[in-house]
Short mmCIF file of C-alpha atoms in Angstrom, two decimals:
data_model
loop_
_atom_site.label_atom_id
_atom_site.label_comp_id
_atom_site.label_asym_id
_atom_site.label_seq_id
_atom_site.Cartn_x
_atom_site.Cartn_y
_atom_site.Cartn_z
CA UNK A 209 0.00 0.00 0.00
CA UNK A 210 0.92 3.33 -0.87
CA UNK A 211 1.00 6.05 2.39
CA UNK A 212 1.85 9.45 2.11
CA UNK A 213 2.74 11.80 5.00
CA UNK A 214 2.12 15.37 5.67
CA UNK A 215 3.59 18.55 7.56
CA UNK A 216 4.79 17.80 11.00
CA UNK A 217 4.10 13.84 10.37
CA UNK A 218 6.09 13.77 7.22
CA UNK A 219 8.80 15.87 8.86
CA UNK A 220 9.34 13.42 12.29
CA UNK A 221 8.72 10.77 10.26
CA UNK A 222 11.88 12.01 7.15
CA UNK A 223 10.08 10.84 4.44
CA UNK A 224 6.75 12.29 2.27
CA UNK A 225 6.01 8.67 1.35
CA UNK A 226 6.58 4.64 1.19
CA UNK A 227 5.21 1.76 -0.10
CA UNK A 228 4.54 -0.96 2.43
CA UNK A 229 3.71 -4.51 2.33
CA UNK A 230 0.44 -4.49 5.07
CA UNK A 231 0.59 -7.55 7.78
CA UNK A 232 -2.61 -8.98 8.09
CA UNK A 233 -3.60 -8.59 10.63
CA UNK A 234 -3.65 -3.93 9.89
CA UNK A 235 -8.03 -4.12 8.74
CA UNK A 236 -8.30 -0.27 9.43
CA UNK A 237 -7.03 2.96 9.53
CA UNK A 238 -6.07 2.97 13.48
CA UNK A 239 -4.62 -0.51 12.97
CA UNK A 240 -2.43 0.94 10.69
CA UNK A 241 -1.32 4.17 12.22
CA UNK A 242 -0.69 1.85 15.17
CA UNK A 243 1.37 -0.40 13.50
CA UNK A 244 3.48 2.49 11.90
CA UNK A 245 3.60 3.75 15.17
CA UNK A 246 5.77 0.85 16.04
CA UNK A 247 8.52 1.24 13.08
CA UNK A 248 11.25 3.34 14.34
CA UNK A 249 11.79 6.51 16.71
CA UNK A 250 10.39 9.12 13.75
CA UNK A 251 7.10 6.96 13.41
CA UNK A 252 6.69 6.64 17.24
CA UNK A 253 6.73 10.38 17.62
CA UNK A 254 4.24 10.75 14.80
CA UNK A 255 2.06 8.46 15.96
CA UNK A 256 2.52 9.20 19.82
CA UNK A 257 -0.87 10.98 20.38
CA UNK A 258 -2.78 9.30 17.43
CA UNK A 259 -6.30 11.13 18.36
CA UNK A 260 -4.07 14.24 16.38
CA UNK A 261 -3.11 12.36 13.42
CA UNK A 262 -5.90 12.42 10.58
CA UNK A 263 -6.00 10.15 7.57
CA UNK A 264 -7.33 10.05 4.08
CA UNK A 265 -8.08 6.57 2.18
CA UNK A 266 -8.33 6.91 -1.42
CA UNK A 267 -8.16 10.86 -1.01
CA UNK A 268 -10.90 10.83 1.03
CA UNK A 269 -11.35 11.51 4.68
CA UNK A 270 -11.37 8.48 6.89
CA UNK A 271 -11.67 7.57 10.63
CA UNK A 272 -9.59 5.34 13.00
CA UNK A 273 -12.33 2.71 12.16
CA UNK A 274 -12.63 2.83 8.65
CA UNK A 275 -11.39 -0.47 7.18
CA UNK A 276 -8.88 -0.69 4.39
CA UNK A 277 -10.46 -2.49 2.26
CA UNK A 278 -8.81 -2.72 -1.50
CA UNK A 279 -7.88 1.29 -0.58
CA UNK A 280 -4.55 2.05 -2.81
CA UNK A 281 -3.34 4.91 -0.91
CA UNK A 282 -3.52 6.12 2.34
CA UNK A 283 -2.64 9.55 4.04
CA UNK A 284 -1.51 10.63 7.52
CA UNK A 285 -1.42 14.20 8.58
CA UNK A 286 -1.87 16.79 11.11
CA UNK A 287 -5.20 19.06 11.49
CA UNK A 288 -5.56 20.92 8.25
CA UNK A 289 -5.12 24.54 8.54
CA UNK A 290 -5.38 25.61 5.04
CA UNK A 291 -8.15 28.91 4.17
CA UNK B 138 -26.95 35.11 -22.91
CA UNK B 139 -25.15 31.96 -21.39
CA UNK B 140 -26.99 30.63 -18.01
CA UNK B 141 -24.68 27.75 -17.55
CA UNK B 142 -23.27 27.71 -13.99
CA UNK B 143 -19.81 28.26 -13.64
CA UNK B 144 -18.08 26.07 -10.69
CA UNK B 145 -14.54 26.00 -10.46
CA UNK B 146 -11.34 24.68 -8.01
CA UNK B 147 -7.96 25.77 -8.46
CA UNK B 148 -4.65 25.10 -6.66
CA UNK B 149 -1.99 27.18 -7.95
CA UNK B 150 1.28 28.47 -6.82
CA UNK B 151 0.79 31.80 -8.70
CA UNK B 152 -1.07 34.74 -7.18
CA UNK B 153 -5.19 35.22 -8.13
CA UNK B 154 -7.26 38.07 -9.28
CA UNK B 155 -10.41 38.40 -7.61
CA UNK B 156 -12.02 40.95 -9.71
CA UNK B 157 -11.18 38.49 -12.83
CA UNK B 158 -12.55 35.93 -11.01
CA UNK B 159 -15.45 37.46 -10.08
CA UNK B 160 -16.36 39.03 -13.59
CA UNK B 161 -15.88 35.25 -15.34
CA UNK B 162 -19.22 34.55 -13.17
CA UNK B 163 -21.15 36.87 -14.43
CA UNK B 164 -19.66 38.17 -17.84
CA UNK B 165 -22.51 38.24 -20.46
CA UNK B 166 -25.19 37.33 -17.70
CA UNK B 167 -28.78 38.88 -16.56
CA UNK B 168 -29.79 36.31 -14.10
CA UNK B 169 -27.27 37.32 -11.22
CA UNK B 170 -28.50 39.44 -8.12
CA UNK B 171 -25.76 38.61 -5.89
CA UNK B 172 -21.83 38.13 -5.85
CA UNK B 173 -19.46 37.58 -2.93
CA UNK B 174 -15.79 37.46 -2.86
CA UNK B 175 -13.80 36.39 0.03
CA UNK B 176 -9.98 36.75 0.11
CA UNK B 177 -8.07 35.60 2.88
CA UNK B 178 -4.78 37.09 3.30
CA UNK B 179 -1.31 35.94 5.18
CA UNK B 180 -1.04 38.18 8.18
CA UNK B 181 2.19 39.66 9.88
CA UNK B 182 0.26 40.20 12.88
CA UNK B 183 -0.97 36.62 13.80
CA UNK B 184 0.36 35.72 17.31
CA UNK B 185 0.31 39.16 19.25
CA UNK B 186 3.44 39.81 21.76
CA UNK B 187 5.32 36.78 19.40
CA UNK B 188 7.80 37.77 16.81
CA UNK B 189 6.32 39.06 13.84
CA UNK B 190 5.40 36.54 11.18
CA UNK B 191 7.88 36.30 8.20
CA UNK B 192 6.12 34.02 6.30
CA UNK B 193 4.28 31.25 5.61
CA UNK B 194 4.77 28.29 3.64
CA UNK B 195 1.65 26.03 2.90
CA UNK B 196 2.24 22.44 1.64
CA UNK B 197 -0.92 20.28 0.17
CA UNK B 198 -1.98 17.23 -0.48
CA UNK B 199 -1.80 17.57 -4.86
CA UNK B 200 -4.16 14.49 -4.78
CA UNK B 201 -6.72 15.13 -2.89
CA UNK B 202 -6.74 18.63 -2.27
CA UNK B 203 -8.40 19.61 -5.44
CA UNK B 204 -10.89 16.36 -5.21
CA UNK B 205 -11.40 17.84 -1.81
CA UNK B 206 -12.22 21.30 -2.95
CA UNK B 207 -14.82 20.21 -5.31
CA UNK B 208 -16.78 17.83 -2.68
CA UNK B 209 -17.22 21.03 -0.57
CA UNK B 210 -18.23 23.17 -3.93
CA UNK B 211 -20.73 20.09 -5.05
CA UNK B 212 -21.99 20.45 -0.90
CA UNK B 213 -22.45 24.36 -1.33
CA UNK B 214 -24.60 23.39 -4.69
CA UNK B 215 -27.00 21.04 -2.87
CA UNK B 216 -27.36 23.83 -0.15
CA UNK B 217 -28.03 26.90 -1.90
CA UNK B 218 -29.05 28.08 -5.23
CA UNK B 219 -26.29 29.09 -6.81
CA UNK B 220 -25.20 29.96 -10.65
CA UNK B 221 -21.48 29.91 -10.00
CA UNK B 222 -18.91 29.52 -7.37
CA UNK B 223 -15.01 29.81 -7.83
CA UNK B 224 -12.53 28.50 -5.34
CA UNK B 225 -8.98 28.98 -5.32
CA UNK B 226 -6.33 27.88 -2.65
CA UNK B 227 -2.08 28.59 -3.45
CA UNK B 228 0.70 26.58 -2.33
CA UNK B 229 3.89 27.62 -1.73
CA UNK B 230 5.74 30.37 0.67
CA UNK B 231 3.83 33.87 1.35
CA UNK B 232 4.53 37.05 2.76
CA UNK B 233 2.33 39.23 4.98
CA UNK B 234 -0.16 40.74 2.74
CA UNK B 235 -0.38 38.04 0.11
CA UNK B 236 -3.56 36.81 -1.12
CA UNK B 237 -3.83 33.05 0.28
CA UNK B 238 -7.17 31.61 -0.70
CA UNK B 239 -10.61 32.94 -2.89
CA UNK B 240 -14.09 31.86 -2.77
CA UNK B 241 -16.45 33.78 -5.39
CA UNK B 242 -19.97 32.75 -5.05
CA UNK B 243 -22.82 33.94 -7.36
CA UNK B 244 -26.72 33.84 -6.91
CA UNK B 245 -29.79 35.70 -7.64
CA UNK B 246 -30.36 36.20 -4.11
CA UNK B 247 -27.63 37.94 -1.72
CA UNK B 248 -28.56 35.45 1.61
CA UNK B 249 -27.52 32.67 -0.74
CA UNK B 250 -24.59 34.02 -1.75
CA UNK B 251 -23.30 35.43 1.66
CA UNK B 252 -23.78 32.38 3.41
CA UNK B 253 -22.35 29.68 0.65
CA UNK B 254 -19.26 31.80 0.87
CA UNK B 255 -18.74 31.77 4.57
CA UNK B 256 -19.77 28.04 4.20
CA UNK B 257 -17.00 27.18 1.93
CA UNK B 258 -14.57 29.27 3.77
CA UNK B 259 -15.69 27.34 6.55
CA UNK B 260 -15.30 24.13 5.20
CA UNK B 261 -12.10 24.74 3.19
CA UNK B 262 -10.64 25.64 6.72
CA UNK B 263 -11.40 22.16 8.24
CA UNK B 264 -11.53 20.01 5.47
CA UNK B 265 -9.49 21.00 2.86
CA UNK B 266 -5.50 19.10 2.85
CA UNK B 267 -3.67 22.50 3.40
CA UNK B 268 -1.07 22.92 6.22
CA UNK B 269 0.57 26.22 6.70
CA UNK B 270 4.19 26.30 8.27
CA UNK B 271 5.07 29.63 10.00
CA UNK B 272 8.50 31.10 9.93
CA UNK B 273 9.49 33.93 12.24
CA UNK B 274 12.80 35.36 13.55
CA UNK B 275 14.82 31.85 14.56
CA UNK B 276 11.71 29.98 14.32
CA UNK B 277 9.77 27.68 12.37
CA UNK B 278 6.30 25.73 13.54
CA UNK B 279 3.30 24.30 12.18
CA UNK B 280 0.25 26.21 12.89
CA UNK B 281 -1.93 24.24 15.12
CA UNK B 282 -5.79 23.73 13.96
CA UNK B 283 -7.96 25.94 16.06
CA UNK B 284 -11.30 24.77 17.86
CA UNK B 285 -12.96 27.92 16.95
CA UNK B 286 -12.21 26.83 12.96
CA UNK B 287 -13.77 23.59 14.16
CA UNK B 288 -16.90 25.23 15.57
CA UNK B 289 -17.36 27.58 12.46
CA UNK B 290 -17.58 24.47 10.46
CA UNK B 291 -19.93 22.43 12.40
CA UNK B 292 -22.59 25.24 12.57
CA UNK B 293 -23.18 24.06 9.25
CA UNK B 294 -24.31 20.59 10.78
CA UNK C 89 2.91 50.27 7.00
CA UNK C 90 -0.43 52.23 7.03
CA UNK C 91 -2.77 51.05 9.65
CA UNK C 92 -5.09 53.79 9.92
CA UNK C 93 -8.78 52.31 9.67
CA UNK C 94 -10.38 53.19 6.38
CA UNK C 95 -13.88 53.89 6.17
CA UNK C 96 -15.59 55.26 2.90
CA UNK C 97 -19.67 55.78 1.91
CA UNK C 98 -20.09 56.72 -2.02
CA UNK C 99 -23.64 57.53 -3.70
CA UNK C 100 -22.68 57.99 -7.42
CA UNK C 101 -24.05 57.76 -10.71
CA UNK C 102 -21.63 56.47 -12.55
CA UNK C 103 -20.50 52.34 -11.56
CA UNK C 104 -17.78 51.22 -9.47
CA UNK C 105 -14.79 48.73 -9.84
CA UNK C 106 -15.18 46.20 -6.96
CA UNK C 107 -11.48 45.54 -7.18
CA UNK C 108 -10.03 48.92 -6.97
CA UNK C 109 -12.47 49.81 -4.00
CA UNK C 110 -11.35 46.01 -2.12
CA UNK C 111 -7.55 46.75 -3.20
CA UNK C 112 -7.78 50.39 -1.32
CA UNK C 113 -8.27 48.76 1.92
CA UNK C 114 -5.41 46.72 1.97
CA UNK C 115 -3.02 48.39 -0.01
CA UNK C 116 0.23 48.59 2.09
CA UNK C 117 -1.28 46.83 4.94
CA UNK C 118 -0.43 43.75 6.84
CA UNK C 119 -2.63 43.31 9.17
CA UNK C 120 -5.44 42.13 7.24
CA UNK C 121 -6.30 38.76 6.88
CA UNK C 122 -9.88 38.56 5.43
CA UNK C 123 -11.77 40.82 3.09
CA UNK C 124 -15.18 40.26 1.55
CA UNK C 125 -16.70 42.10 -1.21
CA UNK C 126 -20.58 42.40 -2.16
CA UNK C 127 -21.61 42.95 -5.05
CA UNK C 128 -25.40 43.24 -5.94
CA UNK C 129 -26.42 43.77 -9.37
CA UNK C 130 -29.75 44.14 -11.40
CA UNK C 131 -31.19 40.97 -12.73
CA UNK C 132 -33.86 40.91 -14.96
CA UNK C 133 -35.51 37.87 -13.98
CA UNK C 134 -37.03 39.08 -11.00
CA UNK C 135 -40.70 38.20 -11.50
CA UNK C 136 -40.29 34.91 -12.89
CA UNK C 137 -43.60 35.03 -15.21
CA UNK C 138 -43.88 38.46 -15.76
CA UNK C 139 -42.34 40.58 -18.78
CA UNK C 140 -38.54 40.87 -18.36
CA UNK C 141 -37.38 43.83 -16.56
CA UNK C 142 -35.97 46.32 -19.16
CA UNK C 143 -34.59 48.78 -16.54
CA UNK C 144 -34.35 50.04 -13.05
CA UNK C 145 -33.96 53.27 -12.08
CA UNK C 146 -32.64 53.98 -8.76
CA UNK C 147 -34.27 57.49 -6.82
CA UNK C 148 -32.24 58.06 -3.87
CA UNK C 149 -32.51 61.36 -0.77
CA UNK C 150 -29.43 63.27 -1.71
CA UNK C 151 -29.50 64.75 1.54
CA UNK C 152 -29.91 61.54 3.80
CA UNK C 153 -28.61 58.78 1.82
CA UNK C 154 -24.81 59.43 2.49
CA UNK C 155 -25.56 60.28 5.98
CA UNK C 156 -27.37 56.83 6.72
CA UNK C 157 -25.04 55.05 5.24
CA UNK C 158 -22.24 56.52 7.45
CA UNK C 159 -24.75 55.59 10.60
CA UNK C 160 -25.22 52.06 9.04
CA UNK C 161 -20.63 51.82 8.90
CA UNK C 162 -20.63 53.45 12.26
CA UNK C 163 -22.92 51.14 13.61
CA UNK C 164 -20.90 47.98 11.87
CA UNK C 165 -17.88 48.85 13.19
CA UNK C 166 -19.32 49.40 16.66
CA UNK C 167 -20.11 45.71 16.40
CA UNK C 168 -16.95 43.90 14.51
CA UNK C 169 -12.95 45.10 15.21
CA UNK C 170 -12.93 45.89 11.12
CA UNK C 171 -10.01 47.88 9.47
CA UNK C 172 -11.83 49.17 6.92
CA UNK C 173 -15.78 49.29 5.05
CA UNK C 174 -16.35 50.66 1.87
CA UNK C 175 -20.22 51.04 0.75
CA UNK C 176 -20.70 52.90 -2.36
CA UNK C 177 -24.60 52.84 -3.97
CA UNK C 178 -25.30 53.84 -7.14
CA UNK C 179 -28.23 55.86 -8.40
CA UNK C 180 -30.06 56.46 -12.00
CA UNK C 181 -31.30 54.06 -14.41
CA UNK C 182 -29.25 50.58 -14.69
CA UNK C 183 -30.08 47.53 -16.86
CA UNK C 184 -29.50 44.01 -16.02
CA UNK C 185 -26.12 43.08 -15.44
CA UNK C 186 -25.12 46.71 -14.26
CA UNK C 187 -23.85 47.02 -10.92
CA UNK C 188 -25.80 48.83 -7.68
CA UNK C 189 -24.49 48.12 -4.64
CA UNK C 190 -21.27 47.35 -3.61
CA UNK C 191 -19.92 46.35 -0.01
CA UNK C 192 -16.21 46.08 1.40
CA UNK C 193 -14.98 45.33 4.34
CA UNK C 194 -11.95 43.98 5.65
CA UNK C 195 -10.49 42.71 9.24
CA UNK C 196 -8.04 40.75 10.61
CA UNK C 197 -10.85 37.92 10.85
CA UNK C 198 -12.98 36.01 8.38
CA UNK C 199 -15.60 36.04 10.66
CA UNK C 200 -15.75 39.75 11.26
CA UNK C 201 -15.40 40.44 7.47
CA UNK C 202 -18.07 38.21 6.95
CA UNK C 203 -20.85 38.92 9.17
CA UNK C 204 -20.50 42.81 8.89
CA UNK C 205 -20.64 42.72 4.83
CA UNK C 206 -23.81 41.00 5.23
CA UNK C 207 -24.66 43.11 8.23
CA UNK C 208 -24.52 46.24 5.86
CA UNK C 209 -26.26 44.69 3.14
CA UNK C 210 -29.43 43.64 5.02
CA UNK C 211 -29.45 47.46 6.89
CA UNK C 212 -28.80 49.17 3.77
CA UNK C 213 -31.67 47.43 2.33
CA UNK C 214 -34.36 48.73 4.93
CA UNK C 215 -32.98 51.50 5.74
CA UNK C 216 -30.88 53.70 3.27
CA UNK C 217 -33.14 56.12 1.37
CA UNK C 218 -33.48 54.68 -1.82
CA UNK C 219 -36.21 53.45 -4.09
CA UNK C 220 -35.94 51.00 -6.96
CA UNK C 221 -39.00 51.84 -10.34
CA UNK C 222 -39.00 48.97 -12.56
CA UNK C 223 -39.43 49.44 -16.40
CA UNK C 224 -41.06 46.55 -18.27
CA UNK C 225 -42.91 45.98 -21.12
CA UNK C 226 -45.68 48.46 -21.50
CA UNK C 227 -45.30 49.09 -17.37
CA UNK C 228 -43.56 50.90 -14.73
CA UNK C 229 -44.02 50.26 -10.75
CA UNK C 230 -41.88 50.94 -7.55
CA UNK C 231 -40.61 48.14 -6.30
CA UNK C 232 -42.62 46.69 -3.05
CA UNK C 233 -40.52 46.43 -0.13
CA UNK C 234 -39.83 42.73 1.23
CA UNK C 235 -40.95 41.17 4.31
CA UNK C 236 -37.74 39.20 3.86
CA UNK C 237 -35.59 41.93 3.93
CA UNK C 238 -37.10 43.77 7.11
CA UNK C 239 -36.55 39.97 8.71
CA UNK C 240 -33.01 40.11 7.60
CA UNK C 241 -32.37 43.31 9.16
CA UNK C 242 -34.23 42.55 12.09
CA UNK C 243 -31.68 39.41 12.84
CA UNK C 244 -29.04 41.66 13.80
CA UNK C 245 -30.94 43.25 16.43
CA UNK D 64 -41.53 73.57 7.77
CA UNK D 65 -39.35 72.06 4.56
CA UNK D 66 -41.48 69.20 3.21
CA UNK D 67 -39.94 66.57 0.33
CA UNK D 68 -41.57 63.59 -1.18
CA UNK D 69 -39.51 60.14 -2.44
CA UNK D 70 -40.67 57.58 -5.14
CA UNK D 71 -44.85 56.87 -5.10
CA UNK D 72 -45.66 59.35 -2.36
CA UNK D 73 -44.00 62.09 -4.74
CA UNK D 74 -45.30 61.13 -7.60
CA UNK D 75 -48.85 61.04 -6.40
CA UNK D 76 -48.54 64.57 -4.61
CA UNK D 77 -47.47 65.93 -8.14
CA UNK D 78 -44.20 67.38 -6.44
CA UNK D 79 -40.74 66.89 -5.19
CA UNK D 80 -40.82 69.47 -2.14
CA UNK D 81 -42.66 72.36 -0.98
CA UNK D 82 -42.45 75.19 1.79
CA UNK D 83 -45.40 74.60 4.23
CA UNK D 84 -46.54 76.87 7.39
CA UNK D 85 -47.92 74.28 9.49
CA UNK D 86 -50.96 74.91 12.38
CA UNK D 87 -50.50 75.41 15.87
CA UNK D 88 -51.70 71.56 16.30
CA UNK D 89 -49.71 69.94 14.08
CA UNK D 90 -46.86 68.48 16.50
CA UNK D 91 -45.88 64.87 15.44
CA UNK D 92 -44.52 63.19 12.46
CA UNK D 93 -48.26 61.76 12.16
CA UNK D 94 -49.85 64.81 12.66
CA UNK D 95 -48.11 66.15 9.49
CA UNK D 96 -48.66 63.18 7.64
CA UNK D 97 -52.76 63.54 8.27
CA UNK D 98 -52.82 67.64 7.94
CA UNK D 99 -51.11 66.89 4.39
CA UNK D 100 -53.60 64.00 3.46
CA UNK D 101 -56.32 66.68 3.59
CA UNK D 102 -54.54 69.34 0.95
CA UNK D 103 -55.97 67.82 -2.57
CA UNK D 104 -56.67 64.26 -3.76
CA UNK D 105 -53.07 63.87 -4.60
CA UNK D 106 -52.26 64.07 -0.89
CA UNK D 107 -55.05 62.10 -0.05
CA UNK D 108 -53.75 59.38 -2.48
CA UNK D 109 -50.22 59.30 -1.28
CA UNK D 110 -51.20 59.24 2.58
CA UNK D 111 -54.22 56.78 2.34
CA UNK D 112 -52.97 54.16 4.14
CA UNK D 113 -49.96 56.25 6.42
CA UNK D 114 -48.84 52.92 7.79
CA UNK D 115 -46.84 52.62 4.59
CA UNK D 116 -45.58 55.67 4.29
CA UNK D 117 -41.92 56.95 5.98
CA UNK D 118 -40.58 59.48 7.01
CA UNK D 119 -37.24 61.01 7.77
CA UNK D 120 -36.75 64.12 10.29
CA UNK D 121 -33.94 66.53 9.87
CA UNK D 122 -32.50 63.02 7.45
CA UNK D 123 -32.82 61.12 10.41
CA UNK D 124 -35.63 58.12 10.39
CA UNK D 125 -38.54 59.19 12.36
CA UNK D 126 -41.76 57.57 13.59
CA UNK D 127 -45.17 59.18 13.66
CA UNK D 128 -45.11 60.05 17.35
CA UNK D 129 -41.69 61.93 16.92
CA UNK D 130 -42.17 65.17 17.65
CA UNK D 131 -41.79 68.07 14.46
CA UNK D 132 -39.35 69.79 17.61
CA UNK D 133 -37.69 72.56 15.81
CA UNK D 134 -36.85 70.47 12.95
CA UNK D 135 -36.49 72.60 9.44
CA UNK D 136 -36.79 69.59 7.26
CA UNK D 137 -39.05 66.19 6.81
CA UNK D 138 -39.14 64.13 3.96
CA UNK D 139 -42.21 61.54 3.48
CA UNK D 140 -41.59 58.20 1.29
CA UNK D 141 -42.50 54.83 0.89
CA UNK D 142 -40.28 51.88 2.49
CA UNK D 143 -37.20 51.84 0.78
CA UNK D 144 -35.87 49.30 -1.54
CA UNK D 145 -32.11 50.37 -2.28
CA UNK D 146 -29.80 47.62 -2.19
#
């Protein structure tokens, strides 16, 4: 699977983006983050308060629950502050 | 006279016109009553008592950002009656006093118009994948999202 | 860096450029992050059914008009920190397209920017001294006044 | 007292302003509006139903209990419709 990073998550994580064979046992969005979470120092301080963290499946907003499903790209990233 | 409605996204590095933008939604049209244009701006002022801003970079999401930008258009649509709305968001590093992001909206009626506008800007504040990176005198941070952005946004249930 | 408030009322025949009246309120400036510009124009669809407006000509109280619409700034920026309002309303005969009404005002907050524009609008409506005649086919009549537009006005308290 | 008329009420008076000496009992915005409505048919047209008409003392909006005071102008006119 395809995940991109953002601002602040792409920054303590050093990289905008990987492609990642998923373990079976990652169904959702928070199963994921948590399991990135677990990858190194930069991914543990991404992750470390994962209620802040947002995602995007597809390019579409998703939730901690959301499942994967055949999704081909997901997105982590801080609150959006754009306007 | 052309009554097709005009809806538009744009993410672009360059700078916008509003007035240009504006006229393209009504140029050759009788049908219009109404036309708002908001322009938000990159402020030098933004954290009182701090060091003064010295600009701010904003980094997107190319993918989705524009997909993004259209969902919230295509939600103004079903809300309101609208013959046109224009929305444009730039990338890239700005200076205080440099246009950031545009919403045009265009009815027949002016409550419609005034209130998709402060809808999308709403919206596009919550919703849309934009992150803006301050840079001050030896500093640089991510602005934080603010609750009251948050708020705004859900008022539209 | 010019941060002297700027606050302007226009009644004028002739029409106005929305842009150069929004760029004159942040020309120079910094401390602006949000400006919103209405427009309202003359449609000619405006009794859907009836013959097609030809023409509307605008009668206006030299004497009070300007002076209300100061009262109706005064009051707007009595309510909302704004840096600047501009409210220019035209008088004479326009067709549909032509411009009538434009409002500008600018603060440091969308919010603020927002909610006075539309502020202004719904006062000016009910309560600058002007009077719309309609010109259609083989008719002319003053435009009623709207119960829709006193409720509008009557939200802000 | 300086008198002008605005949109329907001056066009069914016949005339944009006029220089009026008003009786001793004439005190109130309303009492003006009902000494005009007996002048002529025109006035009597314009003022027939004075809930609809406005007016404006000295430019300033007034209602028909405001007193005349030692106000030099008042201007009569339908509801407005600017905007």
């Amino acid at each position: 699977m395809k995940i991109l990073y953002f601002a602040w998550v792409r920054e303590r994580i050093g990289r905008e983006a990987e492609e990642i064979e998923l373990p079976g046992d990652v169904r959702t969005v928070g199963d994921l983050a948590a399991f990135l979470a677990t990858r190194g120092e930069g991914y543990a301080h991404a992750f470390e308060n994962p209620k802040v963290v947002r995602a995007a499946l597809d390019r579409t907003h998703a939730r901690p629950d959301t499942p994967l499903g055949t999704a081909r790209e997901i997105a982590f990233f801080p609150p959006m502050t754009g306007g | 006279m052309s009554t097709a409605p005009l809806f538009t996204v744009r993410i672009q590095a360059e700078d916008f016109d509003a007035a240009t933008e504006a006229a393209a939604l009504t140029r050759g049209r009788t049908d219009i009553g109404a036309v708002v244009t908001f322009a938000g701006l990159c402020r030098a002022d933004d954290a009182p008592g701090g060091a003064p801003l010295i600009a701010l970079t904003l980094e997107h999401y190319p993918g989705m950002a524009e997909e993004e930008m259209a969902r919230l258009v295509e939600e103004a649509r079903a809300r309101w009656p609208l013959t046109g709305a224009t929305v444009i968001h730039r990338y890239g590093r700005m200076v205080p006093g440099d246009n950031i992001v545009l919403v045009v909206t265009a009815s027949s009626h002016r409550a419609a118009a005034f209130e998709a506008a402060a809808f999308l800007m709403d919206w596009l504040k919550t919703r849309a994948p934009f992150w803006k990176m301050e840079e001050r005198e030896q500093e640089r941070s991510w602005v934080a999202a603010k609750e009251s952005d948050d708020d705004a946004a859900e008022r539209w249930g």
